[in-house]
């Protein structure tokens, strides 16, 4: 069920533009700068929704990339469970949820991941949208120490999804090194007690083997 919720269209992946000749110069520059940082940035054709959504850019004056970042809160609450937060946190069972997504625009690559998440997770920060506030109650109850952020590995066969676990204290740029990004990164925010539902890659073992 988790895979079905997170699954992206295979058709979209096949439509990714591989030739630099189709890209405007500013977008070519963004792709080059990303690859110099060890990030494999893929750009989709102009008609695709993700291409239209993306406002990520390379800032020449600052010499940094500003990324759009999509956060998917996999265990956002639905209306039926809002009154049972403590019980849900105590149970090692999948939460009844309705996935909630939000995009943070043009985040500097030097920003720590935890800082970007704080506006969603930190109970001291106000959330303007009432629906967002309600759906993220479980995350805010748990706090930043009770969550993990995952990134789905691209170019993996359907129904065999694997995920990288990201460093909350690391910068956005650091977390994207050796990753393939389609237009802009999508980070999956999960509660720690449900992390075992995901097939997480052991990056330390990968480094030893390579």
XYZ file of N, CA and C in Angstrom:
630
model
N 0.830 -1.200 0.000
C 0.000 0.000 0.000
C 0.866 1.252 0.000
N 1.974 1.212 0.760
C 2.889 2.354 0.778
C 3.448 2.603 -0.610
N 3.874 1.502 -1.292
C 4.424 1.648 -2.634
C 3.395 2.212 -3.598
N 2.147 1.779 -3.447
C 1.102 2.265 -4.334
C 0.878 3.759 -4.127
N 0.959 4.196 -2.879
C 0.781 5.613 -2.570
C 1.899 6.453 -3.151
N 3.135 5.922 -3.104
C 4.303 6.700 -3.504
C 4.664 6.549 -4.976
N 4.027 5.620 -5.644
C 4.440 5.266 -6.998
C 4.285 6.424 -7.974
N 5.309 6.656 -8.767
C 5.264 7.677 -9.816
C 5.076 7.001 -11.160
N 4.643 7.756 -12.120
C 4.363 7.199 -13.437
C 5.641 6.774 -14.144
N 5.703 5.497 -14.563
C 6.843 5.021 -15.340
C 6.922 5.718 -16.680
N 5.786 6.087 -17.197
C 5.753 6.797 -18.478
C 6.476 8.127 -18.377
N 6.329 8.812 -17.253
C 7.009 10.086 -17.069
C 8.520 9.897 -17.041
N 8.974 8.846 -16.395
C 10.416 8.610 -16.321
C 11.005 8.380 -17.709
N 10.288 7.624 -18.539
C 10.796 7.335 -19.880
C 10.832 8.577 -20.755
N 10.045 9.589 -20.371
C 9.960 10.795 -21.189
C 11.006 11.838 -20.826
N 11.871 11.543 -19.859
C 12.891 12.507 -19.444
C 13.809 12.841 -20.616
N 14.090 14.113 -20.772
C 14.980 14.550 -21.844
C 16.420 14.220 -21.466
N 17.122 13.520 -22.346
C 18.516 13.182 -22.093
C 19.474 14.073 -22.873
N 18.986 14.728 -23.904
C 19.850 15.552 -24.746
C 19.893 16.989 -24.254
N 21.090 17.535 -24.087
C 21.247 18.917 -23.645
C 20.745 19.906 -24.692
N 20.652 19.467 -25.942
C 20.264 20.374 -27.018
C 18.837 20.888 -26.865
N 18.018 20.192 -26.089
C 16.630 20.594 -25.920
C 16.453 21.593 -24.779
N 17.500 21.876 -24.034
C 17.371 22.706 -22.841
C 17.854 24.128 -23.093
N 17.148 25.131 -22.554
C 17.657 26.506 -22.619
C 18.955 26.619 -21.826
N 19.733 27.656 -22.096
C 21.068 27.763 -21.501
C 21.032 27.813 -19.977
N 20.046 28.532 -19.413
C 20.002 28.636 -17.951
C 19.719 27.284 -17.309
N 18.947 26.449 -18.021
C 18.633 25.126 -17.497
C 19.812 24.178 -17.687
N 20.533 24.341 -18.801
C 21.764 23.576 -18.989
C 22.757 23.877 -17.869
N 22.829 25.159 -17.493
C 23.731 25.564 -16.415
C 23.334 24.898 -15.099
N 22.044 24.844 -14.823
C 21.559 24.200 -13.606
C 21.946 22.725 -13.590
N 21.759 22.044 -14.717
C 22.103 20.623 -14.813
C 23.603 20.422 -14.601
N 24.423 21.279 -15.221
C 25.882 21.162 -15.077
C 26.316 21.387 -13.632
N 25.763 22.422 -13.011
C 26.141 22.724 -11.632
C 25.729 21.585 -10.693
N 24.572 21.009 -10.952
C 24.124 19.880 -10.134
C 25.086 18.705 -10.283
N 25.482 18.420 -11.515
C 26.363 17.272 -11.751
C 27.763 17.506 -11.194
N 28.215 18.755 -11.190
C 29.497 19.061 -10.558
C 29.458 18.775 -9.063
N 28.267 18.787 -8.500
C 28.083 18.498 -7.076
C 27.773 17.023 -6.831
N 27.789 16.224 -7.885
C 27.510 14.799 -7.741
C 26.036 14.462 -7.752
N 25.215 15.369 -8.302
C 23.766 15.171 -8.358
C 23.357 14.965 -9.812
N 22.672 13.876 -10.092
C 22.249 13.555 -11.454
C 20.857 14.141 -11.691
N 20.816 15.370 -12.188
C 19.550 16.076 -12.399
C 18.989 15.758 -13.777
N 17.747 15.294 -13.810
C 17.052 14.972 -15.049
C 15.915 15.969 -15.273
N 15.790 16.441 -16.514
C 14.764 17.419 -16.867
C 13.733 16.771 -17.789
N 12.467 17.041 -17.519
C 11.374 16.459 -18.294
C 10.917 17.422 -19.388
N 10.163 16.927 -20.371
C 9.632 17.801 -21.424
C 8.709 18.876 -20.860
N 8.588 19.966 -21.597
C 7.852 21.127 -21.115
C 6.395 20.887 -20.804
N 5.773 19.890 -21.410
C 4.354 19.665 -21.191
C 4.021 18.941 -19.904
N 5.019 18.416 -19.211
C 4.755 17.635 -18.014
C 4.571 18.530 -16.791
N 3.695 18.093 -15.910
C 3.343 18.882 -14.732
C 4.562 19.212 -13.882
N 5.432 18.236 -13.684
C 6.594 18.444 -12.820
C 7.544 19.488 -13.408
N 7.643 19.524 -14.744
C 8.470 20.540 -15.409
C 7.879 21.928 -15.195
N 6.550 22.021 -15.297
C 5.878 23.305 -15.117
C 5.977 23.790 -13.672
N 5.984 22.847 -12.732
C 6.027 23.206 -11.313
C 7.397 23.707 -10.872
N 8.440 23.244 -11.535
C 9.797 23.434 -11.028
C 10.293 24.866 -11.212
N 10.687 25.504 -10.103
C 11.301 26.833 -10.165
C 12.735 26.806 -9.636
N 13.303 25.611 -9.486
C 14.695 25.494 -9.038
C 15.605 26.251 -9.999
N 16.681 26.823 -9.469
C 17.560 27.619 -10.330
C 18.959 27.699 -9.735
N 19.912 28.027 -10.603
C 21.271 28.311 -10.155
C 21.422 29.818 -10.051
N 21.817 30.292 -8.859
C 21.978 31.722 -8.620
C 23.427 32.107 -8.927
N 23.628 32.800 -10.035
C 24.976 33.152 -10.475
C 25.698 34.022 -9.453
N 24.988 34.982 -8.871
C 25.629 35.919 -7.943
C 26.102 35.225 -6.671
N 25.348 34.224 -6.225
C 25.692 33.514 -4.992
C 26.467 32.226 -5.254
N 26.445 31.766 -6.515
C 27.082 30.515 -6.916
C 26.537 29.324 -6.129
N 25.225 29.324 -5.957
C 24.560 28.223 -5.261
C 23.292 27.840 -6.018
N 22.851 26.612 -5.792
C 21.581 26.146 -6.350
C 20.485 26.370 -5.326
N 19.370 26.886 -5.789
C 18.176 26.990 -4.959
C 17.174 25.949 -5.461
N 16.868 24.988 -4.603
C 16.018 23.862 -4.985
C 14.575 24.045 -4.525
N 13.642 23.687 -5.387
C 12.289 23.398 -4.920
C 12.349 22.027 -4.255
N 11.673 21.877 -3.124
C 11.674 20.594 -2.416
C 10.243 20.215 -2.079
N 9.842 19.047 -2.543
C 8.520 18.529 -2.203
C 8.640 17.608 -0.994
N 7.860 17.889 0.033
C 7.789 17.022 1.205
C 6.481 16.242 1.154
N 6.591 14.924 1.267
C 5.400 14.078 1.347
C 5.329 13.491 2.752
N 4.309 13.887 3.484
C 4.112 13.397 4.844
C 3.220 12.160 4.763
N 3.865 11.004 4.815
C 3.179 9.744 4.551
C 2.163 9.404 5.632
N 2.404 9.873 6.852
C 1.519 9.536 7.964
C 0.737 10.750 8.454
N 0.335 11.591 7.511
C -0.555 12.697 7.871
C -1.889 12.128 8.339
N -2.513 12.814 9.271
C -3.754 12.316 9.864
C -4.958 12.547 8.964
N -5.912 11.635 9.066
C -7.211 11.907 8.467
C -8.172 12.313 9.582
N -9.383 12.643 9.229
C -10.337 13.182 10.205
C -10.726 12.184 11.291
N -10.536 10.892 11.036
C -11.044 9.874 11.953
C -10.153 9.657 13.174
N -8.879 10.099 13.106
C -7.950 9.720 14.166
C -7.342 10.905 14.903
N -7.802 12.092 14.656
C -7.198 13.282 15.248
C -7.244 13.259 16.770
N -8.239 12.629 17.367
C -8.399 12.644 18.821
C -7.634 11.531 19.529
N -6.852 10.713 18.802
C -6.191 9.560 19.416
C -4.677 9.586 19.204
N -4.055 10.737 19.367
C -2.635 10.873 19.058
C -1.757 9.976 19.920
N -1.955 9.999 21.232
C -1.105 9.214 22.124
C -1.255 7.720 21.868
N -2.468 7.278 21.606
C -2.699 5.864 21.329
C -2.010 5.441 20.036
N -2.103 6.284 19.023
C -1.476 5.959 17.743
C 0.040 5.883 17.869
N 0.624 6.786 18.645
C 2.070 6.791 18.816
C 2.551 5.573 19.594
N 1.696 5.025 20.444
C 2.075 3.876 21.263
C 1.946 2.561 20.510
N 1.197 2.544 19.424
C 0.958 1.311 18.681
C 1.939 1.180 17.526
N 2.423 -0.034 17.318
C 3.327 -0.298 16.200
C 2.515 -0.803 15.015
N 1.532 -0.011 14.610
C 0.659 -0.365 13.502
C 0.605 0.796 12.518
N 0.390 0.505 11.235
C 0.267 1.591 10.261
C -0.843 2.556 10.649
N -0.572 3.829 10.508
C -1.541 4.855 10.869
C -2.558 5.036 9.756
N -3.831 5.188 10.145
C -4.829 5.583 9.162
C -4.482 6.997 8.728
N -4.247 7.180 7.451
C -3.708 8.462 7.022
C -4.218 8.855 5.650
N -4.029 10.118 5.346
C -4.219 10.622 3.992
C -2.981 11.451 3.688
N -2.200 11.001 2.729
C -0.907 11.631 2.445
C -1.056 13.133 2.214
N -0.129 13.885 2.789
C -0.137 15.340 2.633
C 1.178 15.776 2.006
N 1.109 16.615 0.975
C 2.302 17.082 0.280
C 2.378 18.601 0.311
N 3.610 19.099 0.354
C 3.827 20.543 0.315
C 5.180 20.810 -0.331
N 5.275 21.880 -1.115
C 6.526 22.233 -1.787
C 7.106 23.506 -1.178
N 8.352 23.413 -0.726
C 9.093 24.590 -0.273
C 9.884 25.114 -1.465
N 9.697 26.378 -1.789
C 10.260 26.943 -3.011
C 11.655 27.531 -2.801
N 12.529 27.218 -3.752
C 13.857 27.817 -3.870
C 14.612 27.863 -2.540
N 14.842 26.685 -2.014
C 15.603 26.542 -0.773
C 17.086 26.455 -1.119
N 17.900 27.275 -0.488
C 19.339 27.263 -0.752
C 19.929 25.903 -0.410
N 20.815 25.412 -1.264
C 21.416 24.093 -1.065
C 22.219 23.999 0.229
N 22.621 25.132 0.791
C 23.408 25.137 2.024
C 22.542 25.095 3.285
N 21.235 25.034 3.127
C 20.321 25.020 4.265
C 20.228 23.618 4.859
N 20.361 23.469 6.180
C 20.178 22.147 6.795
C 18.756 21.636 6.571
N 18.642 20.345 6.341
C 17.331 19.742 6.107
C 16.396 19.978 7.289
N 16.929 19.889 8.500
C 16.099 20.081 9.695
C 15.497 21.481 9.743
N 16.231 22.470 9.225
C 15.720 23.844 9.235
C 14.527 24.003 8.302
N 14.582 23.331 7.159
C 13.471 23.412 6.212
C 12.240 22.722 6.792
N 12.470 21.609 7.478
C 11.359 20.849 8.054
C 10.734 21.530 9.262
N 11.477 22.411 9.897
C 11.024 22.971 11.169
C 9.689 23.699 11.053
N 9.432 24.317 9.909
C 8.169 25.054 9.775
C 6.967 24.117 9.748
N 7.212 22.841 9.433
C 6.141 21.855 9.453
C 6.073 21.115 10.790
N 7.250 20.839 11.376
C 7.327 19.936 12.522
C 7.360 20.660 13.856
N 8.096 21.764 13.925
C 8.303 22.456 15.196
C 6.993 23.050 15.692
N 6.570 22.632 16.878
C 5.289 23.099 17.418
C 5.321 24.579 17.777
N 6.527 25.155 17.841
C 6.634 26.579 18.148
C 6.425 27.452 16.914
N 6.487 26.814 15.748
C 6.275 27.554 14.508
C 4.815 27.445 14.102
N 4.214 28.557 13.744
C 2.812 28.539 13.335
C 2.690 28.078 11.895
N 1.641 27.325 11.616
C 1.340 26.888 10.261
C 0.092 27.630 9.822
N 0.207 28.373 8.740
C -0.883 29.255 8.329
C -2.143 28.490 7.938
N -1.967 27.410 7.198
C -3.117 26.699 6.672
C -3.708 25.776 7.737
N -5.009 25.928 8.007
C -5.652 25.149 9.069
C -5.629 23.655 8.753
N -5.890 23.283 7.500
C -5.886 21.873 7.120
C -4.503 21.269 7.309
N -3.468 22.022 6.912
C -2.096 21.545 7.077
C -1.782 21.334 8.548
N -2.185 22.270 9.376
C -1.941 22.171 10.811
C -2.583 20.913 11.388
N -3.812 20.641 10.985
C -4.534 19.474 11.492
C -3.897 18.172 11.017
N -3.558 18.093 9.743
C -3.022 16.856 9.191
C -1.645 16.507 9.758
N -0.887 17.516 10.173
C 0.473 17.272 10.656
C 0.559 17.186 12.178
N -0.571 17.063 12.847
C -0.574 17.012 14.309
C 0.291 15.876 14.855
N 0.251 14.719 14.212
C 1.013 13.571 14.696
C 2.515 13.825 14.584
N 2.931 14.460 13.499
C 4.347 14.811 13.335
C 4.768 15.844 14.375
N 3.924 16.816 14.607
C 4.251 17.869 15.565
C 4.268 17.326 16.993
N 3.406 16.355 17.262
C 3.393 15.695 18.565
C 4.684 14.906 18.771
N 5.145 14.238 17.726
C 6.354 13.418 17.801
C 7.615 14.269 17.873
N 7.651 15.345 17.095
C 8.828 16.207 17.079
C 9.880 15.726 16.095
N 10.869 16.569 15.867
C 11.888 16.302 14.857
C 12.687 15.043 15.169
N 12.848 14.698 16.455
C 13.632 13.513 16.823
C 12.871 12.218 16.563
N 11.582 12.314 16.303
C 10.778 11.113 16.098
C 10.459 10.822 14.647
N 11.127 11.530 13.727
C 10.845 11.324 12.310
C 12.114 10.976 11.546
N 11.921 10.413 10.373
C 13.011 10.159 9.434
C 12.590 10.700 8.073
N 13.582 11.076 7.278
C 13.311 11.571 5.934
C 13.985 10.632 4.941
N 13.207 10.136 3.996
C 13.691 9.164 3.021
C 13.641 9.749 1.619
N 14.504 9.204 0.762
C 14.524 9.628 -0.638
C 14.508 8.384 -1.507
N 13.555 8.326 -2.410
C 13.395 7.133 -3.235
C 14.478 7.035 -4.301
N 15.072 5.861 -4.416
C 16.090 5.608 -5.436
C 15.415 5.464 -6.789
N 15.924 6.197 -7.771
C 15.370 6.123 -9.123
C 15.988 4.954 -9.887
N 15.391 4.654 -11.042
C 15.873 3.594 -11.933
C 15.848 2.223 -11.271
N 14.814 1.992 -10.467
C 14.606 0.692 -9.834
C 13.300 0.129 -10.363
N 13.259 -1.179 -10.582
C 12.062 -1.808 -11.139
C 10.840 -1.504 -10.279
N 9.696 -1.372 -10.946
C 8.451 -1.110 -10.239
C 8.207 -2.192 -9.189
N 7.621 -1.796 -8.068
C 7.289 -2.678 -6.946
C 8.530 -3.208 -6.235
N 9.702 -2.640 -6.543
C 10.924 -3.003 -5.826
C 11.598 -1.735 -5.309
N 10.797 -0.817 -4.836
C 11.297 0.491 -4.447
C 12.284 0.396 -3.284
N 13.345 1.192 -3.377
C 14.336 1.290 -2.316
C 14.516 2.761 -1.967
N 14.952 3.009 -0.725
C 15.009 4.380 -0.235
C 16.328 4.660 0.480
N 16.830 5.877 0.279
C 17.958 6.376 1.048
C 17.410 7.093 2.276
N 18.069 6.908 3.418
C 17.711 7.689 4.600
C 18.596 8.926 4.640
N 17.989 10.089 4.739
C 18.723 11.347 4.676
C 19.162 11.803 6.063
N 20.177 12.662 6.067
C 20.744 13.199 7.301
C 20.021 14.499 7.650
N 19.260 14.482 8.721
C 18.501 15.668 9.111
C 19.408 16.854 9.418
N 20.611 16.578 9.897
C 21.540 17.653 10.230
C 22.370 18.104 9.030
N 22.316 17.337 7.956
C 23.066 17.686 6.759
C 22.324 18.712 5.920
N 23.053 19.366 5.025
C 22.433 20.355 4.151
C 21.653 19.660 3.036
N 20.838 20.435 2.354
C 20.098 19.903 1.211
C 21.077 19.376 0.164
N 22.109 20.165 -0.127
C 23.098 19.754 -1.115
C 23.799 18.466 -0.733
N 24.192 18.355 0.525
C 24.867 17.141 1.002
C 23.972 15.917 0.838
N 22.704 16.057 1.146
C 21.778 14.926 1.082
C 21.472 14.480 -0.344
N 21.710 15.350 -1.326
C 21.404 15.001 -2.711
C 22.595 14.412 -3.466
N 23.772 14.419 -2.856
C 24.956 13.859 -3.512
C 24.741 12.373 -3.793
N 25.114 11.949 -5.008
C 24.964 10.569 -5.485
C 23.495 10.159 -5.609
N 22.625 11.137 -5.803
C 21.204 10.853 -6.012
C 20.796 11.305 -7.416
N 19.791 10.641 -7.973
C 19.161 11.089 -9.211
C 17.927 11.898 -8.847
N 17.840 13.106 -9.394
C 16.719 14.007 -9.112
C 15.958 14.258 -10.403
N 14.672 13.983 -10.395
C 13.828 14.280 -11.549
C 13.162 15.632 -11.309
N 13.697 16.661 -11.956
C 13.251 18.051 -11.843
C 13.595 18.659 -10.481
N 12.989 18.161 -9.418
C 13.296 18.647 -8.068
C 13.078 17.495 -7.093
N 13.767 17.514 -5.951
C 13.700 16.370 -5.035
C 12.367 16.265 -4.305
N 11.961 15.022 -4.075
C 10.803 14.719 -3.244
C 11.281 13.948 -2.025
N 11.066 14.510 -0.845
C 11.488 13.889 0.405
C 10.265 13.298 1.106
N 10.384 12.058 1.523
C 9.302 11.374 2.223
C 9.535 11.475 3.724
N 8.589 12.051 4.435
C 8.718 12.245 5.874
C 7.884 11.178 6.571
N 8.563 10.310 7.338
C 7.887 9.180 7.974
C 8.158 9.189 9.474
N 7.251 8.603 10.227
C 7.456 8.429 11.661
C 8.402 7.257 11.886
N 9.291 7.384 12.857
C 10.328 6.375 13.056
C 9.771 4.973 13.294
N 8.635 4.865 13.994
C 8.127 3.528 14.300
C 7.562 2.814 13.080
N 7.422 3.534 11.963
C 6.929 2.904 10.740
C 8.008 2.833 9.658
N 9.242 3.172 10.035
C 10.336 3.185 9.060
C 10.639 1.781 8.530
N 10.323 0.768 9.331
C 10.610 -0.604 8.917
C 9.766 -1.045 7.717
N 8.745 -0.278 7.381
C 7.907 -0.609 6.232
C 8.596 -0.284 4.903
N 9.726 0.408 4.968
C 10.439 0.832 3.769
C 11.742 0.051 3.626
N 12.088 -0.270 2.388
C 13.343 -0.969 2.092
C 14.452 0.079 1.989
N 15.182 0.271 3.090
C 16.176 1.343 3.174
C 17.558 0.821 2.799
N 18.234 1.561 1.943
C 19.557 1.188 1.446
C 20.613 1.478 2.509
N 21.522 0.529 2.704
C 22.644 0.716 3.622
C 23.772 1.405 2.852
N 23.838 2.730 2.951
C 24.826 3.483 2.173
C 26.253 3.215 2.639
N 26.444 2.925 3.919
C 27.784 2.621 4.414
C 28.320 1.353 3.761
N 27.450 0.358 3.614
C 27.857 -0.890 2.966
C 28.171 -0.655 1.493
N 27.392 0.227 0.852
C 27.639 0.541 -0.551
C 29.012 1.168 -0.738
N 29.386 2.084 0.165
C 30.678 2.758 0.059
C 31.826 1.768 0.230
N 31.653 0.798 1.139
C 32.695 -0.208 1.364
C 32.879 -1.073 0.129
N 31.758 -1.447 -0.501
C 31.810 -2.333 -1.668
C 32.315 -1.636 -2.924
N 32.189 -0.290 -2.949
C 32.644 0.442 -4.123
C 34.013 1.056 -3.901
